[in-house]
């Protein structure tokens, strides 16, 4: 049984690479070539080393990603949009994206282990990172290659991640409104204490402090908070609007939609800027901060191949301006401040 | 080299199935069992027949699905929602969903061929079927196993597909409005000539004809048509509302959103029912016909394994009622006709 790949190649009259392709990527070969190689394998009774083949086959170049059951949460569609960008960019590298589901983080880790050992996927991407995320530690301990979309909120062992600079996004939105002459710019956000929620408020707060000298209690008076639901935002935005804000920066498109609805009920037209640039923003035609998901996908593909901790990328989001005067929410820069 | 799988099993003291798993799905086994089987394989110099393994490995049970680059088209998110349902149901069967992209139908067929021959995926699901769809013929000719989400619009060779009964959906929406006492129910749809667009109008037209005896010109007078964009629907719905319709059935949530906007501009509140139950309907809180994508996914998984032409399934959609009085678009059945 001393037969080698080179013996088979010589017998078949092809290169060693061609024999390797025949065993691992038969689809790359012409039918006649494949048949010739397989005949040589039979003639020489060649037995490819199982372990070696397993190792070679680990280059299946498939990226496993968990997706959760549908919710009516509008923000959930952000991951769907990311999926399009990731698939397109992975495809360009000859890689594929493989979807699976899990009921919780523990099951996700278990399935990643399974997919890796079955060689169905060889890289993994975590999303929806959160405080005290145990997935990172488990995957690092088991040496499973992964990257996270979402920074570690709180202490975590070194690993690769890519995230979007939420503060830079709301800063850009607030700057656009300030440039257009607005001064009483409200912020509609989530309850304090969530990593990304606090990050998004910070960009607005810093712009207001640096450019207008507004801080502390004055900022609190310009802030309203609620859960990420349109109906809740409809209620939460009311008092803010009654306090005479002339524009709103929001932590999400759901909140922005509620803000627009609340303004409409009060007969007020004012610019409202959302975050995530979901189909709500596109459909209703209001401006929104876009997470630059194409760049996130490119960075994630780089991070996924690097040594743990070698790649941490912060992507800069950008403001998508929309001027749909029919909804009364054109970007302030183009229309000037509305009467409050 | 007369060693068989059974010899290896006897030598390792495990079942034949366990040896098979060790070779094809090592992740299913405990580490110690796997090591024992692999030692037996080495001891007996067992050479699994390459062709046989290839055949067995064809049960990788991965379903390839093309997704396209992102557009701002709200309806595109329907496929994203389907993806969640498909992944969950496939997962429950031990299958996975593998995503790839293609610039056109020809490239899609080419990539399917490639993925199949590399055994990266062994079943395929087509979406966005259309008149004169050449993918069906190509895949049938090459014997590549697939099913389509979307019926063949026009002549096509026998193949497996699952689709949603669009007419039944708008029929349910129209019936609900008729039950609530509405008579002048308008239809806001797409330009005539698209398979699914005409199908969706038919359900409304049949309900109006059967229950009110309205037909022909009267139906045309109650119909407005435009492309599937909120801004276009905002314009198209105006004349219909001015003609005094008291409720609107729409071919999509984008059209419904435009209809609601148009009504709001005219100071009218009336029930508007969308189609597809996208995040727009959930976010704005208006009722919408849901395509029952869970059932579509289950039917697609059955169709994908059947002989070509053996399975064609029509799934019945259902009306999702939402009563968000703040938007003035509660389902008619709960609120009665609005003053026009």
Coordinates of N, CA, C and O in Angstrom, one line a residue, chain B residues 63-212:
Chain B
X63 N -29.3 22.7 0.8 CA -30.2 23.3 -0.2 C -29.6 24.6 -0.6 O -29.5 25.5 0.2
X64 N -29.3 24.7 -1.9 CA -28.7 25.9 -2.5 C -29.8 26.9 -2.9 O -30.8 26.5 -3.4
X65 N -29.6 28.2 -2.6 CA -30.6 29.2 -2.9 C -29.9 30.5 -3.3 O -29.0 30.9 -2.5
X66 N -30.3 31.0 -4.4 CA -29.7 32.3 -4.8 C -30.4 33.5 -4.2 O -31.6 33.5 -4.0
X67 N -29.6 34.4 -3.7 CA -30.2 35.6 -3.2 C -29.5 36.8 -4.0 O -28.3 36.7 -4.3
X68 N -30.3 37.8 -4.3 CA -29.8 38.9 -5.1 C -29.3 40.0 -4.3 O -29.6 40.1 -3.1
X69 N -28.5 40.9 -4.9 CA -28.1 42.1 -4.2 C -29.3 42.9 -3.7 O -30.4 42.8 -4.2
X70 N -29.0 43.6 -2.6 CA -30.1 44.4 -2.0 C -30.7 45.4 -3.0 O -29.9 46.1 -3.7
X71 N -32.0 45.6 -2.9 CA -32.6 46.8 -3.6 C -33.4 47.5 -2.5 O -33.5 47.0 -1.4
X72 N -33.9 48.7 -2.8 CA -34.7 49.4 -1.9 C -36.1 48.9 -2.0 O -37.0 49.5 -1.4
X73 N -36.4 47.9 -2.8 CA -37.7 47.4 -3.0 C -38.2 46.6 -1.8 O -37.5 45.7 -1.3
X74 N -39.3 47.1 -1.2 CA -39.7 46.6 0.1 C -40.1 45.1 -0.1 O -39.9 44.3 0.8
X75 N -40.7 44.8 -1.3 CA -41.2 43.4 -1.5 C -40.0 42.4 -1.4 O -40.2 41.2 -1.1
X76 N -38.8 42.9 -1.7 CA -37.7 42.0 -1.7 C -37.5 41.3 -0.4 O -37.0 40.2 -0.3
X77 N -38.0 42.0 0.7 CA -37.8 41.4 2.0 C -38.7 40.2 2.2 O -38.5 39.4 3.2
X78 N -39.6 39.9 1.3 CA -40.4 38.7 1.4 C -39.5 37.5 1.4 O -39.7 36.5 2.1
X79 N -38.6 37.5 0.4 CA -37.6 36.4 0.3 C -36.8 36.2 1.6 O -36.5 35.1 2.0
X80 N -36.4 37.3 2.2 CA -35.7 37.2 3.5 C -36.5 36.5 4.5 O -36.0 35.7 5.3
X81 N -37.8 36.9 4.6 CA -38.7 36.3 5.6 C -38.8 34.8 5.3 O -38.8 33.9 6.2
X82 N -38.9 34.5 4.0 CA -39.0 33.0 3.6 C -37.8 32.3 4.1 O -37.8 31.1 4.5
X83 N -36.6 32.9 3.9 CA -35.3 32.3 4.3 C -35.3 31.9 5.8 O -34.8 30.8 6.1
X84 N -35.9 32.7 6.6 CA -36.0 32.3 8.0 C -36.8 31.0 8.2 O -36.4 30.1 8.9
X85 N -38.0 31.0 7.6 CA -38.8 29.8 7.7 C -38.2 28.6 7.1 O -38.2 27.5 7.7
X86 N -37.6 28.8 5.9 CA -36.9 27.6 5.3 C -35.8 27.1 6.1 O -35.6 25.9 6.3
X87 N -35.0 28.0 6.7 CA -33.8 27.5 7.4 C -34.3 26.8 8.7 O -33.7 25.7 9.0
X88 N -35.3 27.3 9.3 CA -35.8 26.6 10.6 C -36.3 25.2 10.3 O -36.0 24.3 11.0
X89 N -37.1 25.1 9.2 CA -37.7 23.8 8.9 C -36.7 22.9 8.3 O -36.7 21.7 8.5
X90 N -35.7 23.4 7.5 CA -34.7 22.5 7.0 C -33.8 22.0 8.2 O -33.5 20.8 8.2
X91 N -33.5 22.9 9.1 CA -32.7 22.5 10.2 C -33.3 21.4 11.0 O -32.7 20.5 11.5
X92 N -34.6 21.4 11.2 CA -35.4 20.4 11.9 C -35.2 19.0 11.2 O -35.4 18.0 11.8
X93 N -34.9 19.1 9.9 CA -34.7 17.8 9.2 C -33.2 17.5 9.1 O -32.8 16.6 8.3
X94 N -32.3 18.2 9.7 CA -30.9 18.0 9.6 C -30.3 18.5 8.3 O -29.3 18.1 7.9
X95 N -31.0 19.5 7.7 CA -30.5 20.0 6.4 C -30.1 21.5 6.7 O -30.5 22.1 7.6
X96 N -29.3 22.0 5.7 CA -28.9 23.4 5.8 C -29.2 24.1 4.6 O -29.5 23.5 3.5
X97 N -29.2 25.4 4.7 CA -29.5 26.3 3.5 C -28.2 27.0 3.2 O -27.6 27.6 4.0
X98 N -27.8 26.9 1.9 CA -26.6 27.5 1.4 C -26.9 28.6 0.4 O -27.6 28.4 -0.5
X99 N -26.4 29.8 0.7 CA -26.7 31.0 -0.1 C -25.6 31.2 -1.2 O -24.4 31.0 -0.9
X100 N -26.0 31.6 -2.3 CA -25.1 32.1 -3.3 C -25.7 33.2 -4.1 O -26.9 33.4 -4.0
X101 N -24.9 33.9 -4.9 CA -25.5 35.0 -5.7 C -25.3 34.7 -7.2 O -24.4 33.9 -7.6
X102 N -26.0 35.4 -8.0 CA -25.8 35.3 -9.5 C -26.4 36.5 -10.1 O -27.3 37.1 -9.6
X103 N -25.7 36.9 -11.2 CA -26.2 38.2 -11.8 C -27.4 38.0 -12.7 O -28.2 38.9 -12.9
X104 N -27.6 36.8 -13.2 CA -28.8 36.5 -14.0 C -29.1 35.0 -14.0 O -28.4 34.2 -13.3
X105 N -30.2 34.6 -14.6 CA -30.7 33.2 -14.6 C -29.6 32.3 -15.1 O -29.4 31.2 -14.6
X106 N -28.9 32.7 -16.2 CA -27.9 31.8 -16.8 C -26.8 31.5 -15.8 O -26.3 30.4 -15.6
X107 N -26.3 32.6 -15.1 CA -25.3 32.4 -14.1 C -25.8 31.5 -13.0 O -25.0 30.7 -12.4
X108 N -27.0 31.7 -12.6 CA -27.6 30.9 -11.5 C -27.5 29.4 -11.9 O -27.1 28.6 -11.1
X109 N -27.9 29.0 -13.1 CA -27.9 27.6 -13.5 C -26.4 27.1 -13.5 O -26.1 26.0 -13.1
X110 N -25.5 28.0 -14.0 CA -24.1 27.6 -14.0 C -23.6 27.3 -12.6 O -22.9 26.3 -12.3
X111 N -24.0 28.2 -11.7 CA -23.5 28.0 -10.3 C -24.1 26.8 -9.6 O -23.5 26.1 -8.9
X112 N -25.4 26.5 -10.0 CA -26.1 25.3 -9.4 C -25.3 24.1 -9.9 O -25.0 23.2 -9.1
X113 N -24.9 24.1 -11.2 CA -24.2 22.9 -11.7 C -22.9 22.7 -10.9 O -22.5 21.6 -10.6
X114 N -22.2 23.8 -10.7 CA -20.9 23.8 -10.0 C -21.1 23.3 -8.5 O -20.3 22.4 -8.1
X115 N -22.1 23.9 -7.8 CA -22.3 23.5 -6.4 C -22.7 22.0 -6.3 O -22.3 21.4 -5.4
X116 N -23.4 21.6 -7.3 CA -23.9 20.2 -7.3 C -22.7 19.3 -7.5 O -22.5 18.3 -6.8
X117 N -21.8 19.6 -8.5 CA -20.7 18.7 -8.8 C -19.6 18.7 -7.7 O -18.9 17.8 -7.5
X118 N -19.5 19.8 -7.0 CA -18.6 19.9 -5.9 C -19.3 19.3 -4.6 O -18.6 19.3 -3.6
X119 N -20.5 18.9 -4.8 CA -21.3 18.4 -3.6 C -21.4 19.4 -2.5 O -21.4 19.0 -1.3
X120 N -21.3 20.7 -2.8 CA -21.5 21.7 -1.7 C -23.0 21.8 -1.4 O -23.4 22.0 -0.3
X121 N -23.8 21.6 -2.4 CA -25.3 21.5 -2.2 C -25.8 20.4 -3.1 O -25.3 20.1 -4.1
X122 N -26.9 19.8 -2.6 CA -27.4 18.7 -3.5 C -28.9 18.9 -3.9 O -29.5 18.0 -4.6
X123 N -29.5 20.0 -3.4 CA -30.9 20.3 -3.8 C -30.9 21.8 -4.0 O -30.1 22.5 -3.4
X124 N -31.8 22.3 -4.9 CA -31.8 23.7 -5.2 C -33.3 24.2 -5.2 O -34.2 23.5 -5.5
X125 N -33.4 25.5 -4.8 CA -34.7 26.1 -4.7 C -34.6 27.3 -5.6 O -33.8 28.2 -5.4
X126 N -35.5 27.4 -6.6 CA -35.6 28.6 -7.4 C -36.6 29.6 -6.8 O -37.6 29.1 -6.3
X127 N -36.4 30.8 -6.9 CA -37.4 31.8 -6.5 C -37.5 32.8 -7.7 O -36.8 32.7 -8.7
X128 N -38.5 33.7 -7.5 CA -38.7 34.7 -8.6 C -38.9 34.1 -9.9 O -38.3 34.5 -10.9
X129 N -39.8 33.1 -10.0 CA -40.1 32.5 -11.3 C -40.8 33.5 -12.2 O -41.5 34.4 -11.7
X130 N -40.7 33.4 -13.5 CA -41.3 34.4 -14.4 C -41.6 33.7 -15.7 O -41.2 32.6 -16.0
X131 N -42.3 34.4 -16.5 CA -42.7 34.0 -17.8 C -41.5 33.6 -18.7 O -40.5 34.4 -18.7
X132 N -41.5 32.4 -19.3 CA -40.3 32.0 -20.1 C -39.1 31.7 -19.3 O -38.0 32.0 -19.8
X133 N -39.3 31.2 -18.1 CA -38.1 31.0 -17.2 C -37.3 29.8 -17.8 O -37.7 28.7 -17.8
X134 N -36.1 30.1 -18.2 CA -35.2 29.1 -18.9 C -34.6 28.2 -17.9 O -34.0 27.1 -18.2
X135 N -34.5 28.6 -16.6 CA -33.9 27.8 -15.6 C -34.5 26.4 -15.4 O -33.8 25.4 -15.3
X136 N -35.8 26.3 -15.5 CA -36.5 25.1 -15.3 C -36.0 24.0 -16.3 O -35.7 22.9 -16.0
X137 N -36.0 24.4 -17.6 CA -35.6 23.5 -18.7 C -34.2 23.0 -18.5 O -33.9 21.9 -18.6
X138 N -33.3 24.0 -18.2 CA -31.9 23.7 -18.0 C -31.7 22.6 -16.9 O -31.0 21.6 -17.1
X139 N -32.3 22.9 -15.8 CA -32.1 22.0 -14.6 C -32.7 20.7 -14.9 O -32.1 19.6 -14.5
X140 N -33.9 20.6 -15.5 CA -34.5 19.3 -15.8 C -33.6 18.5 -16.8 O -33.4 17.3 -16.6
X141 N -33.1 19.2 -17.8 CA -32.2 18.5 -18.8 C -31.0 17.9 -18.1 O -30.5 16.9 -18.5
X142 N -30.5 18.6 -17.1 CA -29.2 18.2 -16.5 C -29.5 17.2 -15.3 O -28.6 16.8 -14.6
X143 N -30.8 17.0 -15.0 CA -31.1 16.1 -13.9 C -30.8 16.6 -12.6 O -30.5 15.9 -11.6
X144 N -30.7 18.0 -12.4 CA -30.4 18.5 -11.1 C -31.6 18.7 -10.3 O -32.6 19.3 -10.8
X145 N -31.7 18.2 -9.1 CA -32.9 18.2 -8.3 C -33.2 19.6 -7.8 O -32.4 20.2 -7.1
X146 N -34.4 20.0 -8.1 CA -34.8 21.4 -7.6 C -36.3 21.5 -7.4 O -37.1 20.6 -7.9
X147 N -36.8 22.5 -6.8 CA -38.2 22.9 -6.8 C -38.2 24.4 -6.9 O -37.2 25.1 -6.6
X148 N -39.4 24.9 -7.3 CA -39.5 26.4 -7.4 C -40.5 26.9 -6.5 O -41.5 26.3 -6.2
X149 N -40.2 28.1 -5.9 CA -41.2 28.9 -5.1 C -41.7 29.9 -6.1 O -41.0 30.8 -6.4
X150 N -42.9 29.6 -6.6 CA -43.5 30.4 -7.7 C -43.9 29.4 -8.8 O -43.2 28.6 -9.2
X151 N -45.2 29.5 -9.2 CA -45.7 28.6 -10.2 C -45.1 29.0 -11.6 O -44.7 30.1 -11.7
X152 N -45.1 28.1 -12.5 CA -44.7 28.5 -13.9 C -45.8 29.4 -14.5 O -46.9 29.0 -14.7
X153 N -45.5 30.6 -14.7 CA -46.4 31.5 -15.4 C -46.2 31.3 -16.9 O -45.3 31.7 -17.5
X154 N -47.2 30.6 -17.5 CA -47.1 30.3 -18.9 C -46.7 28.8 -19.0 O -46.6 28.1 -18.1
X155 N -46.4 28.4 -20.3 CA -46.1 27.0 -20.6 C -44.7 26.7 -19.9 O -43.8 27.5 -20.0
X156 N -44.6 25.5 -19.4 CA -43.3 25.1 -18.8 C -43.4 23.6 -18.7 O -44.5 23.0 -18.6
X157 N -42.2 22.9 -18.8 CA -42.2 21.5 -18.6 C -42.5 21.1 -17.1 O -42.4 21.9 -16.2
X158 N -43.1 19.9 -17.0 CA -43.5 19.5 -15.6 C -42.3 19.6 -14.6 O -41.2 19.0 -14.9
X159 N -42.5 20.2 -13.5 CA -41.5 20.3 -12.5 C -42.2 20.5 -11.2 O -43.4 20.8 -11.1
X160 N -41.5 20.5 -10.1 CA -42.1 20.6 -8.8 C -42.1 22.1 -8.4 O -41.1 22.8 -8.5
X161 N -43.2 22.6 -7.9 CA -43.2 24.0 -7.4 C -44.3 24.1 -6.3 O -45.1 23.3 -6.1
X162 N -44.1 25.2 -5.6 CA -45.1 25.6 -4.5 C -45.3 27.0 -4.7 O -44.4 27.8 -5.1
X163 N -46.6 27.4 -4.6 CA -46.9 28.8 -4.7 C -48.0 29.2 -3.8 O -48.7 28.3 -3.2
X164 N -48.2 30.5 -3.7 CA -49.3 31.0 -2.8 C -50.5 31.4 -3.6 O -50.3 32.0 -4.7
X165 N -51.6 31.1 -3.2 CA -52.9 31.5 -3.9 C -53.2 33.0 -3.7 O -53.9 33.3 -2.7
X166 N -52.6 33.8 -4.5 CA -52.8 35.3 -4.4 C -54.3 35.7 -4.4 O -54.7 36.5 -3.6
X167 N -55.0 35.0 -5.3 CA -56.5 35.4 -5.4 C -57.2 35.1 -4.1 O -58.1 35.9 -3.7
X168 N -56.9 34.0 -3.5 CA -57.5 33.6 -2.2 C -57.2 34.7 -1.2 O -58.0 35.0 -0.3
X169 N -56.0 35.2 -1.2 CA -55.6 36.3 -0.3 C -56.4 37.5 -0.4 O -56.9 38.0 0.6
X170 N -56.5 38.1 -1.6 CA -57.3 39.3 -1.8 C -58.7 39.0 -1.6 O -59.5 39.9 -1.2
X171 N -59.2 37.8 -1.9 CA -60.6 37.4 -1.7 C -60.9 37.5 -0.2 O -61.9 38.1 0.2
X172 N -60.0 37.0 0.6 CA -60.2 37.0 2.1 C -60.2 38.5 2.6 O -61.0 38.8 3.4
X173 N -59.3 39.3 2.0 CA -59.3 40.7 2.4 C -60.6 41.4 2.0 O -61.2 42.2 2.8
X174 N -61.1 41.2 0.8 CA -62.3 41.8 0.3 C -63.5 41.3 1.1 O -64.4 42.1 1.4
X175 N -63.5 40.0 1.3 CA -64.7 39.5 2.1 C -64.8 40.1 3.5 O -65.9 40.4 4.0
X176 N -63.6 40.3 4.1 CA -63.6 40.9 5.5 C -64.2 42.3 5.4 O -65.0 42.7 6.3
X177 N -63.9 43.1 4.3 CA -64.4 44.4 4.2 C -65.9 44.4 3.9 O -66.7 45.2 4.4
X178 N -66.3 43.5 3.0 CA -67.7 43.3 2.6 C -68.5 43.0 3.9 O -69.6 43.5 4.1
X179 N -68.0 42.0 4.7 CA -68.7 41.6 5.9 C -68.9 42.8 6.8 O -69.8 42.8 7.6
X180 N -68.0 43.7 6.8 CA -68.1 44.9 7.7 C -69.0 46.0 7.1 O -69.1 47.1 7.7
X181 N -69.6 45.7 6.0 CA -70.5 46.7 5.4 C -70.0 47.6 4.3 O -70.8 48.4 3.8
X182 N -68.7 47.4 4.0 CA -68.2 48.2 2.9 C -68.8 47.8 1.5 O -69.0 46.6 1.3
X183 N -69.0 48.7 0.6 CA -69.5 48.4 -0.7 C -68.5 49.0 -1.8 O -68.2 48.3 -2.7
X184 N -68.1 50.2 -1.6 CA -67.2 50.8 -2.6 C -65.8 50.5 -2.2 O -65.1 51.3 -1.6
X185 N -65.3 49.3 -2.5 CA -64.0 48.8 -2.1 C -63.1 49.0 -3.3 O -63.3 48.3 -4.3
X186 N -62.0 49.8 -3.2 CA -61.1 50.0 -4.3 C -60.0 48.9 -4.3 O -59.7 48.3 -3.3
X187 N -59.4 48.8 -5.5 CA -58.2 47.9 -5.6 C -57.0 48.7 -6.2 O -57.1 49.3 -7.2
X188 N -56.0 48.7 -5.4 CA -54.7 49.3 -5.8 C -53.7 48.3 -6.2 O -53.3 47.5 -5.3
X189 N -53.4 48.1 -7.5 CA -52.6 47.0 -7.9 C -51.5 47.5 -8.9 O -51.2 48.6 -9.1
X190 N -50.8 46.4 -9.5 CA -49.7 46.7 -10.4 C -50.3 46.8 -11.8 O -51.4 46.3 -12.1
X191 N -49.5 47.3 -12.8 CA -49.9 47.3 -14.2 C -50.3 45.9 -14.6 O -49.7 44.9 -14.2
X192 N -51.4 45.8 -15.5 CA -51.9 44.5 -15.9 C -50.8 43.7 -16.7 O -49.9 44.3 -17.3
X193 N -50.9 42.4 -16.6 CA -50.0 41.6 -17.4 C -49.0 40.8 -16.6 O -48.4 39.9 -17.1
X194 N -48.9 41.1 -15.3 CA -47.9 40.2 -14.5 C -48.8 39.1 -13.9 O -49.9 39.3 -13.4
X195 N -48.2 37.9 -13.9 CA -48.9 36.7 -13.4 C -49.5 37.0 -12.0 O -50.7 36.9 -11.7
X196 N -48.6 37.3 -11.0 CA -49.1 37.4 -9.7 C -49.9 38.6 -9.5 O -50.9 38.6 -8.6
X197 N -49.7 39.7 -10.2 CA -50.5 40.9 -10.1 C -51.9 40.7 -10.5 O -52.9 41.1 -9.8
X198 N -52.1 40.0 -11.7 CA -53.4 39.7 -12.2 C -54.1 38.8 -11.2 O -55.3 38.9 -11.0
X199 N -53.4 37.8 -10.7 CA -53.9 36.8 -9.7 C -54.5 37.6 -8.5 O -55.6 37.3 -8.0
X200 N -53.7 38.5 -8.0 CA -54.2 39.2 -6.8 C -55.4 40.1 -7.1 O -56.3 40.2 -6.2
X201 N -55.5 40.7 -8.3 CA -56.7 41.5 -8.6 C -57.9 40.6 -8.7 O -59.0 41.0 -8.3
X202 N -57.7 39.4 -9.2 CA -58.8 38.5 -9.5 C -59.6 38.1 -8.2 O -60.9 38.1 -8.2
X203 N -58.9 38.0 -7.1 CA -59.6 37.6 -5.8 C -60.6 38.7 -5.4 O -61.7 38.5 -5.0
X204 N -60.1 40.0 -5.6 CA -60.9 41.1 -5.3 C -62.1 41.2 -6.2 O -63.3 41.4 -5.8
X205 N -61.8 41.1 -7.5 CA -62.8 41.2 -8.6 C -63.9 40.2 -8.4 O -65.1 40.4 -8.5
X206 N -63.5 38.9 -8.1 CA -64.5 37.8 -7.9 C -65.4 38.1 -6.7 O -66.6 37.8 -6.8
X207 N -64.8 38.6 -5.7 CA -65.7 38.9 -4.5 C -66.7 40.0 -4.8 O -67.8 39.9 -4.4
X208 N -66.2 41.0 -5.5 CA -67.1 42.1 -5.8 C -68.2 41.7 -6.7 O -69.4 42.1 -6.6
X209 N -67.9 40.8 -7.7 CA -68.8 40.3 -8.7 C -69.8 39.4 -8.0 O -71.1 39.5 -8.2
X210 N -69.3 38.4 -7.2 CA -70.2 37.4 -6.6 C -71.1 38.0 -5.6 O -72.3 37.6 -5.4
X211 N -70.6 38.9 -4.7 CA -71.4 39.3 -3.6 C -72.2 40.6 -3.9 O -73.1 40.9 -3.2
X212 N -71.7 41.4 -4.8 CA -72.4 42.7 -5.1 C -72.9 42.8 -6.5 O -73.6 43.7 -6.9

